[in-house]
XYZ file of C-alpha atoms in Angstrom:
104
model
C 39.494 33.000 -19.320
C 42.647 31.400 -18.174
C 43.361 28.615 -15.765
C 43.726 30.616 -13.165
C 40.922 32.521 -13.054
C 38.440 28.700 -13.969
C 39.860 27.551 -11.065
C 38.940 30.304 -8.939
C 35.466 29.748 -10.302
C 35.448 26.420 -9.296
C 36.878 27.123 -6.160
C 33.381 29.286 -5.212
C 31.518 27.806 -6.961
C 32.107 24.996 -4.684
C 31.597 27.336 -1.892
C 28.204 28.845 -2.995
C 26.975 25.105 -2.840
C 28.090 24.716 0.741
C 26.220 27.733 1.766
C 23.225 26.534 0.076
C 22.612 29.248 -2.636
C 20.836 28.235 -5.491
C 22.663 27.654 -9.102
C 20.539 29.778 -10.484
C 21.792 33.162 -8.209
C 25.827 31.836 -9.364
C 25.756 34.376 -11.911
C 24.491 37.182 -9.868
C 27.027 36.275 -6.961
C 29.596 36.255 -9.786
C 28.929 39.390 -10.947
C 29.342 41.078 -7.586
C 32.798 39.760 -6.810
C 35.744 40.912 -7.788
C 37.625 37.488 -8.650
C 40.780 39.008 -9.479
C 40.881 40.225 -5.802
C 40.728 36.643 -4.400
C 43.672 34.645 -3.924
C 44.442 30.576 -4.391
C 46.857 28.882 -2.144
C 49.225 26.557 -3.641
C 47.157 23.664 -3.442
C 44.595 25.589 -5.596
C 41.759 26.313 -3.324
C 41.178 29.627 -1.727
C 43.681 30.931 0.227
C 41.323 32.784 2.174
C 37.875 30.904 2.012
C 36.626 32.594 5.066
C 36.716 36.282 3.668
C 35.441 35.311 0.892
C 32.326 33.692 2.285
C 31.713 36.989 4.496
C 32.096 38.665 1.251
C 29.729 36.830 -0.537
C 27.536 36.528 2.600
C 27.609 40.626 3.032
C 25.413 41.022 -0.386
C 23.901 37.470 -0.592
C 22.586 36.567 3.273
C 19.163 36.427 2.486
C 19.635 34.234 0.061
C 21.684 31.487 2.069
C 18.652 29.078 3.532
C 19.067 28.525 7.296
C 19.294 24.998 8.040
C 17.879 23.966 11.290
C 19.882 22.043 14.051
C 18.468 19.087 13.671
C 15.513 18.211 11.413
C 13.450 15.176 12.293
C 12.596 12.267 9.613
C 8.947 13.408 10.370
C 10.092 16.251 8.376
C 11.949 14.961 5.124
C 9.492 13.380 2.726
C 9.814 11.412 -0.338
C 8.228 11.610 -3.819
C 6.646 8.324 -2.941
C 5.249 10.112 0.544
C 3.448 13.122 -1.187
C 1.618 10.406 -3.698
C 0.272 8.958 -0.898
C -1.151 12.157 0.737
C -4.088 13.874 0.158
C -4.028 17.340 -0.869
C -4.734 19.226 2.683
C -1.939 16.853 3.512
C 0.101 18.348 0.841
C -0.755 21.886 1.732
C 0.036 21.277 5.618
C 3.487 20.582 4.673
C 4.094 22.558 2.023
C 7.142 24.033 3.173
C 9.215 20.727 4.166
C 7.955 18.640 1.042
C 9.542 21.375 -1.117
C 12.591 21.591 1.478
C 13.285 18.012 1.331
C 12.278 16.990 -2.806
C 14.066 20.803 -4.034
C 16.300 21.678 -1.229
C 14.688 25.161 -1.230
């Protein structure tokens, strides 16, 4: 792999973690992208980051986790926080505990 081509990589890589897709799916988005298609301006980022985010967001949407507006500090939680809670407590908020210890 040459220079090039890593830096590309890097390039959406960097991109897959702003949309939120998990490091585990980075091989799998790899693997459906053409890299040598996708250009670098002279700076070395992607010319053309747009196109290739509706690219990878054409095969990969339902993957990318919507993020709501604005999400309350009711809703984040700490390790700490889910020690203290009971277990109904813990199944109540399922969903936001693992959204705000996991990020998914």
């Amino acid at each position: 792999m040459d220079s090039m081509e890593k830096q590309k990589m890097a390039s959406i890589k960097e991109l897959l973690l702003e949309l939120g897709i998990s490091k585990r799916c980075f091989p799998l988005v790899f693997r459906s992208l053409d890299i040598s298609e996708i250009e670098l301006s002279e700076d070395g980022n992607l010319a053309e980051p747009e196109t290739v985010k509706d690219r990878i967001l054409e095969i990969w949407s339902k993957y990318v986790p919507v993020q709501k507006a604005e999400e309350s500090e009711e809703e984040r939680y700490t390790l700490e926080d889910v020690r203290k809670m009971s277990v109904s407590e813990i199944n109540e908020n399922y969903a936001a505990i693992r959204l705000s210890l996991f990020g998914d």
